[in-house]
């Protein structure tokens, strides 16, 4: 296998850490450079099991810092980029849209420009792979339709608008400068190491501590859930076998109404904690709906299956039980985040570098 130097941005976050782990373990001849700003969502504790591997390097940097991106392209002779770094939480984007435009749009542009300048038109064996979301397609009704790769973009939240914009920049850099790019749009991920502001880890932790479970609106919104390791395997496959300039949708064919999913979480946590069945149902608390809350997301990932042979490997029941167990068994990981300790720790660790 050829040696490669791959820059993975956002590798200290939820999905990024699974992608870094997979690539570091599977490709000992590659150099995997994890570039992360370590925002509130970035956590090097997600990668303790691989941090000492010889083919792994961590670089603390902001993707918006164009000069630094150029320096890192040179330093590590980067020939492939898997770009995951982003602000990723819809509720935060409603409160602070500027940060989303800065990181997701300007940060992506800064990386693209660095790739363009540093690769200098020599695009042989180069790839800029941009990880995006199904949220760029907007909202579906309850009519069985699915998002395909040709669904028109119709983002509604500042988060999805910023991701849509970054997707457009990636495609524009291919069309204008010939940069080899691929974009994938994935549905909601779940699994270990997800920051506990997102539905699944937040609710598991709240159930454990008998805190209210804030269900937005009537809990009728639908999401299509994919186990994060299945996403990481899809990314690996597409990075190596995907066609340049293509878009691939990645999804679980696994739609759940929020309230039904929440009941599965309650049942699983109660079972694993030894509580009587239904003991935590009283924690369900209906709250004011999220502004602009998209009704339904659902992905048609048949193109990826037909062209590259990818399918989700895990049944949802299996994945959710494993995930709940993981959060219950890794309470220290959760407590470090929720107490804010890990942020202070890493700030002091990197202050003098
Ligand atoms: P996350 O919020 O858990 O992690 C994001 C990471 O990016 C963090 O480690 C953070 O420190 C880093 N980061 C943020 N701003 C940065 C900057 N300016 N410079 C460098 N690093 C920065 O996000 P996630 O859920 O792992 O999502 C990763 C990617 O996948 C995002 O692009 C997101 O849009 C996309 N995506 C996520 C989902 C999902 O369900 N979580 C679904 C589809 C697509
Ligand atoms: P989330 O995990 O934030 O992902 P996304 O908004 O990107 O789909 O939310 C998943 C669904 O759960 C979404 O429909 C909003 C809903 N939700 C709640 O009802 N309560 C909550 O506290 C959170 C965080 C989300």
Short mmCIF file of C-alpha atoms and ligand atoms in Angstrom, two decimals:
data_model
loop_
_atom_site.label_atom_id
_atom_site.label_comp_id
_atom_site.label_asym_id
_atom_site.label_seq_id
_atom_site.Cartn_x
_atom_site.Cartn_y
_atom_site.Cartn_z
CA UNK A 1 0.00 0.00 0.00
CA UNK A 2 1.33 3.46 -0.94
CA UNK A 3 2.39 5.78 1.86
CA UNK A 4 0.04 8.67 2.38
CA UNK A 5 -0.05 11.73 4.61
CA UNK A 6 -3.64 12.40 5.50
CA UNK A 7 -4.91 15.49 7.26
CA UNK A 8 -8.05 14.74 9.25
CA UNK A 9 -9.63 17.94 10.58
CA UNK A 10 -11.88 17.80 13.64
CA UNK A 11 -10.33 14.50 14.70
CA UNK A 12 -10.82 15.23 18.41
CA UNK A 13 -14.58 15.49 17.96
CA UNK A 14 -17.22 12.78 17.87
CA UNK A 15 -17.11 11.40 14.31
CA UNK A 16 -13.56 12.60 13.66
CA UNK A 17 -12.19 10.55 16.56
CA UNK A 18 -13.73 7.38 15.12
CA UNK A 19 -12.29 8.16 11.68
CA UNK A 20 -8.83 8.85 13.15
CA UNK A 21 -8.93 5.61 15.18
CA UNK A 22 -9.96 3.55 12.16
CA UNK A 23 -7.32 5.03 9.84
CA UNK A 24 -4.47 4.90 12.40
CA UNK A 25 -5.19 1.22 13.19
CA UNK A 26 -5.93 0.09 9.65
CA UNK A 27 -3.13 1.89 7.77
CA UNK A 28 0.16 1.69 9.69
CA UNK A 29 1.99 3.04 6.61
CA UNK A 30 -0.05 6.23 6.49
CA UNK A 31 0.73 9.28 8.55
CA UNK A 32 -2.52 10.47 10.09
CA UNK A 33 -2.39 14.13 11.09
CA UNK A 34 -5.25 15.09 13.36
CA UNK A 35 -5.80 18.85 13.17
CA UNK A 36 -8.18 20.23 15.77
CA UNK A 37 -8.71 23.56 17.51
CA UNK A 38 -10.01 21.76 20.62
CA UNK A 39 -13.12 23.87 20.96
CA UNK A 40 -15.58 22.88 23.67
CA UNK A 41 -16.45 19.88 21.42
CA UNK A 42 -12.90 18.66 20.87
CA UNK A 43 -11.55 16.23 23.43
CA UNK A 44 -8.22 14.39 23.19
CA UNK A 45 -9.54 11.89 25.73
CA UNK A 46 -11.50 10.47 22.78
CA UNK A 47 -8.20 9.19 21.36
CA UNK A 48 -6.14 7.94 24.32
CA UNK A 49 -6.03 4.43 22.87
CA UNK A 50 -4.15 5.51 19.73
CA UNK A 51 -2.29 8.69 20.77
CA UNK A 52 1.06 6.90 21.11
CA UNK A 53 0.96 5.14 17.74
CA UNK A 54 3.93 6.05 15.51
CA UNK A 55 1.71 6.93 12.54
CA UNK A 56 -0.38 9.46 14.50
CA UNK A 57 0.33 13.18 14.94
CA UNK A 58 -1.80 15.80 16.64
CA UNK A 59 -1.73 19.48 15.60
CA UNK A 60 -3.70 22.03 17.57
CA UNK A 61 -4.79 24.66 15.07
CA UNK A 62 -7.75 26.66 13.81
CA UNK A 63 -8.82 25.84 10.25
CA UNK A 64 -9.58 29.55 9.75
CA UNK A 65 -5.85 30.31 10.13
CA UNK A 66 -4.87 30.13 6.45
CA UNK A 67 -1.12 30.68 7.01
CA UNK A 68 -1.07 27.86 9.54
CA UNK A 69 -2.93 25.55 7.15
CA UNK A 70 -0.29 26.25 4.47
CA UNK A 71 2.48 25.60 7.00
CA UNK A 72 0.94 22.26 8.00
CA UNK A 73 0.46 21.17 4.38
CA UNK A 74 4.20 21.75 3.87
CA UNK A 75 5.33 20.29 7.19
CA UNK A 76 3.45 17.01 6.72
CA UNK A 77 3.46 16.88 2.88
CA UNK A 78 -0.30 16.42 2.97
CA UNK A 79 -1.76 14.57 -0.02
CA UNK A 80 -5.24 13.83 1.28
CA UNK A 81 -7.70 15.77 3.42
CA UNK A 82 -10.71 14.40 5.27
CA UNK A 83 -12.44 17.53 6.51
CA UNK A 84 -14.72 17.09 9.51
CA UNK A 85 -13.91 20.14 11.65
CA UNK A 86 -17.05 22.19 12.13
CA UNK A 87 -19.41 23.77 14.56
CA UNK A 88 -22.05 21.05 14.60
CA UNK A 89 -24.91 21.79 16.99
CA UNK A 90 -28.11 23.31 15.58
CA UNK A 91 -29.19 24.90 18.88
CA UNK A 92 -25.86 26.73 19.21
CA UNK A 93 -26.16 27.95 15.61
CA UNK A 94 -29.50 29.55 16.45
CA UNK A 95 -27.86 31.49 19.30
CA UNK A 96 -24.56 32.32 17.56
CA UNK A 97 -24.70 32.06 13.75
CA UNK A 98 -21.47 34.04 13.22
CA UNK A 99 -19.29 31.32 14.74
CA UNK A 100 -20.88 28.83 12.34
CA UNK A 101 -20.23 31.02 9.29
CA UNK A 102 -16.67 31.61 10.45
CA UNK A 103 -15.68 27.99 11.07
CA UNK A 104 -17.85 26.12 8.60
CA UNK A 105 -17.63 28.51 5.67
CA UNK A 106 -14.42 30.52 6.10
CA UNK A 107 -12.56 27.62 7.70
CA UNK A 108 -13.44 25.30 4.80
CA UNK A 109 -12.44 28.00 2.33
CA UNK A 110 -9.11 28.48 4.08
CA UNK A 111 -8.37 24.73 3.85
CA UNK A 112 -9.41 24.59 0.20
CA UNK A 113 -7.18 27.53 -0.63
CA UNK A 114 -4.25 25.92 1.19
CA UNK A 115 -4.80 22.70 -0.82
CA UNK A 116 -4.96 24.68 -4.05
CA UNK A 117 -1.80 26.66 -3.35
CA UNK A 118 0.24 23.82 -1.90
CA UNK A 119 -0.75 21.16 -4.43
CA UNK A 120 0.10 23.66 -7.22
CA UNK A 121 -1.98 21.95 -9.88
CA UNK A 122 -0.30 18.58 -9.23
CA UNK A 123 -3.44 16.70 -8.32
CA UNK A 124 -2.20 13.16 -8.96
CA UNK A 125 -3.29 10.99 -5.99
CA UNK A 126 -4.60 14.05 -4.12
CA UNK A 127 -8.06 14.29 -2.59
CA UNK A 128 -10.02 16.85 -0.61
CA UNK A 129 -12.88 14.91 0.99
CA UNK A 130 -15.52 17.08 2.67
CA UNK A 131 -17.86 15.58 5.28
CA UNK A 132 -21.30 17.14 5.25
CA UNK A 133 -24.79 16.52 6.51
CA UNK A 134 -28.23 15.59 5.20
CA UNK A 135 -29.53 18.77 6.88
CA UNK A 136 -28.48 20.79 3.80
CA UNK A 137 -31.44 19.25 1.95
CA UNK A 138 -33.98 20.80 4.34
CA UNK A 139 -36.99 18.95 5.72
CA UNK A 140 -39.11 16.09 4.36
CA UNK A 141 -42.79 15.55 5.05
CA UNK A 142 -44.20 12.26 6.42
CA UNK A 143 -44.62 10.90 2.91
CA UNK A 144 -41.93 8.24 2.59
CA UNK A 145 -39.71 10.37 0.33
CA UNK A 146 -35.94 10.26 0.85
CA UNK A 147 -33.05 12.66 0.23
CA UNK A 148 -31.02 11.60 -2.82
CA UNK A 149 -27.78 13.07 -4.14
CA UNK A 150 -29.80 15.27 -6.52
CA UNK A 151 -32.26 16.66 -3.97
CA UNK A 152 -32.21 20.46 -4.14
CA UNK A 153 -30.42 22.22 -1.27
CA UNK A 154 -32.88 23.95 1.06
CA UNK A 155 -31.18 24.56 4.44
CA UNK A 156 -33.24 26.06 7.26
CA UNK A 157 -30.96 26.46 10.28
CA UNK A 158 -27.82 28.61 10.46
CA UNK A 159 -25.93 25.32 10.94
CA UNK A 160 -27.29 23.71 7.79
CA UNK A 161 -26.94 26.99 5.85
CA UNK A 162 -23.25 27.15 6.79
CA UNK A 163 -22.71 23.50 5.82
CA UNK A 164 -24.55 24.03 2.52
CA UNK A 165 -22.31 27.01 1.80
CA UNK A 166 -19.18 24.98 2.55
CA UNK A 167 -20.40 22.18 0.24
CA UNK A 168 -20.82 24.75 -2.56
CA UNK A 169 -17.29 26.07 -2.02
CA UNK A 170 -15.86 22.54 -2.20
CA UNK A 171 -17.63 21.84 -5.51
CA UNK A 172 -16.67 25.29 -6.82
CA UNK A 173 -12.98 24.53 -6.11
CA UNK A 174 -13.30 21.38 -8.16
CA UNK A 175 -15.09 23.07 -11.04
CA UNK A 176 -12.88 26.17 -11.08
CA UNK A 177 -9.41 24.92 -10.14
CA UNK A 178 -9.68 21.18 -10.76
CA UNK A 179 -9.04 20.22 -7.12
CA UNK A 180 -10.07 16.55 -6.73
CA UNK A 181 -12.98 16.69 -4.29
CA UNK A 182 -15.68 14.40 -2.92
CA UNK A 183 -18.62 15.44 -0.73
CA UNK A 184 -20.68 13.10 1.42
CA UNK A 185 -23.91 13.98 3.19
CA UNK A 186 -24.71 11.79 6.18
CA UNK A 187 -27.69 11.36 8.47
CA UNK A 188 -27.64 11.65 12.30
CA UNK A 189 -24.84 9.64 13.91
CA UNK A 190 -24.91 7.97 17.32
CA UNK A 191 -22.36 6.05 19.37
CA UNK A 192 -19.54 6.54 21.90
CA UNK A 193 -17.74 9.90 22.38
CA UNK A 194 -20.60 12.17 21.25
CA UNK A 195 -20.68 15.50 23.05
CA UNK A 196 -23.55 15.41 25.57
CA UNK A 197 -25.45 18.34 24.11
CA UNK A 198 -26.81 16.08 21.35
CA UNK A 199 -30.00 14.13 21.96
CA UNK A 200 -28.74 10.60 22.66
CA UNK A 201 -25.82 11.20 25.09
CA UNK A 202 -27.65 14.11 26.76
CA UNK A 203 -30.70 11.98 27.47
CA UNK A 204 -28.71 8.93 28.62
CA UNK A 205 -26.86 11.13 31.11
CA UNK A 206 -30.05 12.86 32.25
CA UNK A 207 -31.84 9.56 32.80
CA UNK A 208 -28.93 8.32 34.86
CA UNK A 209 -29.06 11.44 37.04
CA UNK A 210 -32.90 11.56 37.08
CA UNK A 211 -32.93 14.96 35.37
CA UNK A 212 -35.78 16.11 33.05
CA UNK A 213 -35.61 15.05 29.39
CA UNK A 214 -36.46 18.17 27.34
CA UNK A 215 -38.43 16.93 24.32
CA UNK A 216 -38.81 19.70 21.73
CA UNK A 217 -42.40 20.29 20.54
CA UNK A 218 -44.41 17.08 20.49
CA UNK A 219 -41.43 14.81 19.89
CA UNK A 220 -42.78 13.95 16.45
CA UNK A 221 -39.75 14.97 14.39
CA UNK A 222 -38.03 12.11 12.60
CA UNK A 223 -34.30 11.47 12.22
CA UNK A 224 -32.46 8.68 10.37
CA UNK A 225 -29.84 7.26 12.77
CA UNK A 226 -26.54 5.68 11.78
CA UNK A 227 -23.97 4.06 14.08
CA UNK A 228 -20.85 6.25 13.99
CA UNK A 229 -18.41 3.40 13.26
CA UNK A 230 -20.47 2.49 10.17
CA UNK A 231 -20.05 6.12 9.07
CA UNK A 232 -16.29 5.90 9.68
CA UNK A 233 -16.11 2.75 7.49
CA UNK A 234 -18.07 4.51 4.75
CA UNK A 235 -15.63 7.44 4.91
CA UNK A 236 -12.64 5.07 4.63
CA UNK A 237 -14.21 3.32 1.62
CA UNK A 238 -15.14 6.56 -0.14
CA UNK A 239 -11.74 8.12 0.56
CA UNK A 240 -10.06 5.19 -1.20
CA UNK A 241 -12.61 4.16 -3.83
CA UNK A 242 -14.96 7.11 -4.34
CA UNK A 243 -15.15 8.87 -7.69
CA UNK A 244 -13.73 12.38 -7.90
CA UNK A 245 -16.33 15.18 -8.02
CA UNK A 246 -19.07 12.84 -6.83
CA UNK A 247 -21.50 13.22 -3.96
CA UNK A 248 -22.57 10.21 -1.89
CA UNK A 249 -25.40 10.13 0.63
CA UNK A 250 -24.77 8.01 3.73
CA UNK A 251 -27.65 6.87 5.93
CA UNK A 252 -28.95 4.06 8.06
CA UNK A 253 -32.38 3.41 6.48
CA UNK A 254 -33.33 3.73 10.14
CA UNK A 255 -35.96 6.39 10.80
CA UNK A 256 -37.16 7.10 14.33
CA UNK A 257 -39.67 9.58 15.66
CA UNK A 258 -37.88 11.39 18.53
CA UNK A 259 -40.39 10.34 21.17
CA UNK A 260 -40.16 6.67 20.16
CA UNK A 261 -36.38 6.80 20.23
CA UNK A 262 -36.48 8.47 23.66
CA UNK A 263 -38.68 5.63 24.96
CA UNK A 264 -36.15 3.08 23.68
CA UNK A 265 -33.39 5.01 25.48
CA UNK A 266 -35.39 5.08 28.71
CA UNK A 267 -36.12 1.36 28.49
CA UNK A 268 -32.48 0.49 27.79
CA UNK A 269 -31.00 2.72 30.51
CA UNK A 270 -33.55 1.49 33.09
CA UNK A 271 -32.82 -2.13 32.17
CA UNK A 272 -29.05 -1.69 32.42
CA UNK A 273 -29.31 0.23 35.71
CA UNK A 274 -31.60 -2.41 37.17
CA UNK A 275 -34.57 -0.01 37.49
CA UNK A 276 -38.13 -1.32 37.08
CA UNK A 277 -39.37 -1.02 33.48
CA UNK A 278 -40.80 2.45 32.81
CA UNK A 279 -39.24 3.94 35.96
CA UNK A 280 -37.84 6.95 34.08
CA UNK A 281 -40.78 7.70 31.80
CA UNK A 282 -41.84 10.46 34.21
CA UNK A 283 -38.69 12.41 33.21
CA UNK A 284 -40.13 13.18 29.75
CA UNK A 285 -40.77 16.92 29.69
CA UNK A 286 -42.25 18.57 26.61
CA UNK A 287 -40.65 21.99 26.04
CA UNK A 288 -40.97 24.80 23.48
CA UNK A 289 -40.02 23.59 20.03
CA UNK A 290 -36.66 24.46 18.42
CA UNK A 291 -37.03 27.45 16.04
CA UNK A 292 -37.26 26.24 12.43
CA UNK A 293 -37.19 22.61 13.62
CA UNK A 294 -36.91 20.37 10.54
CA UNK A 295 -39.73 17.81 10.56
CA UNK A 296 -38.07 14.78 9.02
CA UNK A 297 -34.70 13.71 7.61
CA UNK A 298 -34.22 10.41 5.76
CA UNK A 299 -31.42 9.38 3.46
CA UNK A 300 -31.44 7.23 0.35
CA UNK A 301 -27.95 5.67 0.38
CA UNK A 302 -28.53 3.24 -2.52
CA UNK A 303 -25.93 4.96 -4.70
CA UNK A 304 -23.22 4.17 -2.15
CA UNK A 305 -24.45 0.59 -1.88
CA UNK A 306 -24.73 0.03 -5.64
CA UNK A 307 -21.45 1.71 -6.61
CA UNK A 308 -19.15 0.91 -3.68
CA UNK A 309 -20.95 -1.88 -1.83
CA UNK A 310 -21.33 -0.07 1.53
CA UNK A 311 -24.16 -0.93 3.90
CA UNK A 312 -24.65 -0.24 7.62
CA UNK A 313 -23.41 -3.28 9.54
CA UNK A 314 -25.22 -2.85 12.81
CA UNK A 315 -28.90 -3.30 13.68
CA UNK A 316 -30.20 -0.27 15.58
CA UNK A 317 -31.27 -2.32 18.65
CA UNK A 318 -27.73 -3.69 18.94
CA UNK A 319 -26.11 -0.28 18.35
CA UNK A 320 -28.24 1.57 20.85
CA UNK A 321 -27.74 -1.03 23.58
CA UNK A 322 -23.97 -0.92 23.02
CA UNK A 323 -24.05 2.89 23.06
CA UNK A 324 -26.06 3.15 26.28
CA UNK A 325 -23.72 0.63 27.92
CA UNK A 326 -20.69 2.62 26.76
CA UNK A 327 -21.96 5.88 28.30
CA UNK A 328 -22.92 4.16 31.55
CA UNK A 329 -19.52 2.45 31.80
CA UNK A 330 -17.62 5.62 30.88
CA UNK A 331 -19.14 7.96 33.43
CA UNK A 332 -15.72 9.53 34.11
CA UNK A 333 -15.51 10.61 30.44
CA UNK A 334 -18.95 12.17 30.75
CA UNK A 335 -18.22 13.80 34.13
CA UNK A 336 -15.01 15.36 32.81
CA UNK A 337 -16.98 17.09 30.11
CA UNK A 338 -19.99 18.09 32.10
CA UNK A 339 -17.84 19.46 34.92
CA UNK A 340 -15.74 21.43 32.43
CA UNK A 341 -12.54 19.95 33.84
CA UNK A 342 -11.21 18.61 30.58
CA UNK A 343 -11.30 22.03 28.95
CA UNK A 344 -9.23 23.63 31.68
CA UNK A 345 -6.83 20.70 31.58
CA UNK A 346 -6.16 20.93 27.87
CA UNK A 347 -5.96 24.73 27.96
CA UNK A 348 -3.18 24.53 30.52
CA UNK A 349 -1.53 21.69 28.61
CA UNK A 350 -1.25 23.67 25.39
CA UNK A 351 -0.74 27.17 26.81
CA UNK A 352 3.05 26.99 26.59
CA UNK A 353 3.44 25.30 23.20
P1 LIG B 1 -18.22 17.62 16.84
O1 LIG B 1 -18.84 18.94 17.20
O2 LIG B 1 -18.30 16.49 17.80
O3 LIG B 1 -16.67 17.84 16.52
C1 LIG B 1 -16.19 18.90 15.77
C2 LIG B 1 -14.69 18.98 15.96
O4 LIG B 1 -14.20 20.08 15.16
C3 LIG B 1 -14.25 19.26 17.40
O5 LIG B 1 -13.20 18.40 17.75
C4 LIG B 1 -13.79 20.71 17.37
O6 LIG B 1 -12.78 21.01 18.33
C5 LIG B 1 -13.29 20.85 15.95
N1 LIG B 1 -13.32 22.24 15.48
C6 LIG B 1 -14.36 23.11 15.57
N2 LIG B 1 -14.00 24.31 15.06
C7 LIG B 1 -12.72 24.16 14.61
C8 LIG B 1 -11.80 25.05 13.98
N3 LIG B 1 -12.14 26.33 13.71
N4 LIG B 1 -10.59 24.58 13.65
C9 LIG B 1 -10.24 23.29 13.94
N5 LIG B 1 -11.05 22.43 14.56
C10 LIG B 1 -12.28 22.86 14.88
O7 LIG B 1 -18.85 17.26 15.44
P2 LIG B 1 -19.25 15.84 14.83
O8 LIG B 1 -20.61 15.50 15.26
O9 LIG B 1 -18.14 14.88 15.05
O10 LIG B 1 -19.32 16.20 13.28
C11 LIG B 1 -18.15 16.14 12.46
C12 LIG B 1 -18.53 16.54 11.04
O11 LIG B 1 -19.53 15.67 10.54
C13 LIG B 1 -19.09 17.96 10.94
O12 LIG B 1 -18.60 18.53 9.76
C14 LIG B 1 -20.59 17.74 10.86
O13 LIG B 1 -21.20 18.79 10.13
C15 LIG B 1 -20.65 16.43 10.11
N6 LIG B 1 -21.85 15.59 10.37
C16 LIG B 1 -22.20 15.29 11.67
C17 LIG B 1 -23.31 14.47 11.88
C18 LIG B 1 -23.71 14.06 13.29
O14 LIG B 1 -24.76 13.40 13.45
N7 LIG B 1 -22.94 14.37 14.32
C19 LIG B 1 -24.05 13.98 10.80
C20 LIG B 1 -23.64 14.31 9.49
C21 LIG B 1 -22.53 15.11 9.29
P1 LIG B 2 -29.72 16.68 17.78
O1 LIG B 2 -29.06 15.54 18.46
O2 LIG B 2 -29.45 18.07 18.25
O3 LIG B 2 -29.40 16.53 16.22
P2 LIG B 2 -30.01 17.34 14.94
O4 LIG B 2 -30.71 18.56 15.42
O5 LIG B 2 -28.77 17.66 14.18
O6 LIG B 2 -30.92 16.37 14.25
O7 LIG B 2 -31.29 16.46 17.86
C1 LIG B 2 -31.92 15.29 17.36
C2 LIG B 2 -33.43 15.51 17.45
O8 LIG B 2 -33.79 15.58 18.84
C3 LIG B 2 -33.89 16.82 16.83
O9 LIG B 2 -35.16 16.61 16.21
C4 LIG B 2 -34.04 17.76 18.02
C5 LIG B 2 -34.43 16.83 19.14
N1 LIG B 2 -33.97 17.23 20.50
C6 LIG B 2 -34.88 17.32 21.56
O10 LIG B 2 -36.09 17.05 21.42
N2 LIG B 2 -34.41 17.70 22.79
C7 LIG B 2 -33.09 18.00 23.00
O11 LIG B 2 -32.72 18.36 24.14
C8 LIG B 2 -32.17 17.89 21.90
C9 LIG B 2 -30.72 18.21 22.09
C10 LIG B 2 -32.66 17.50 20.68
#
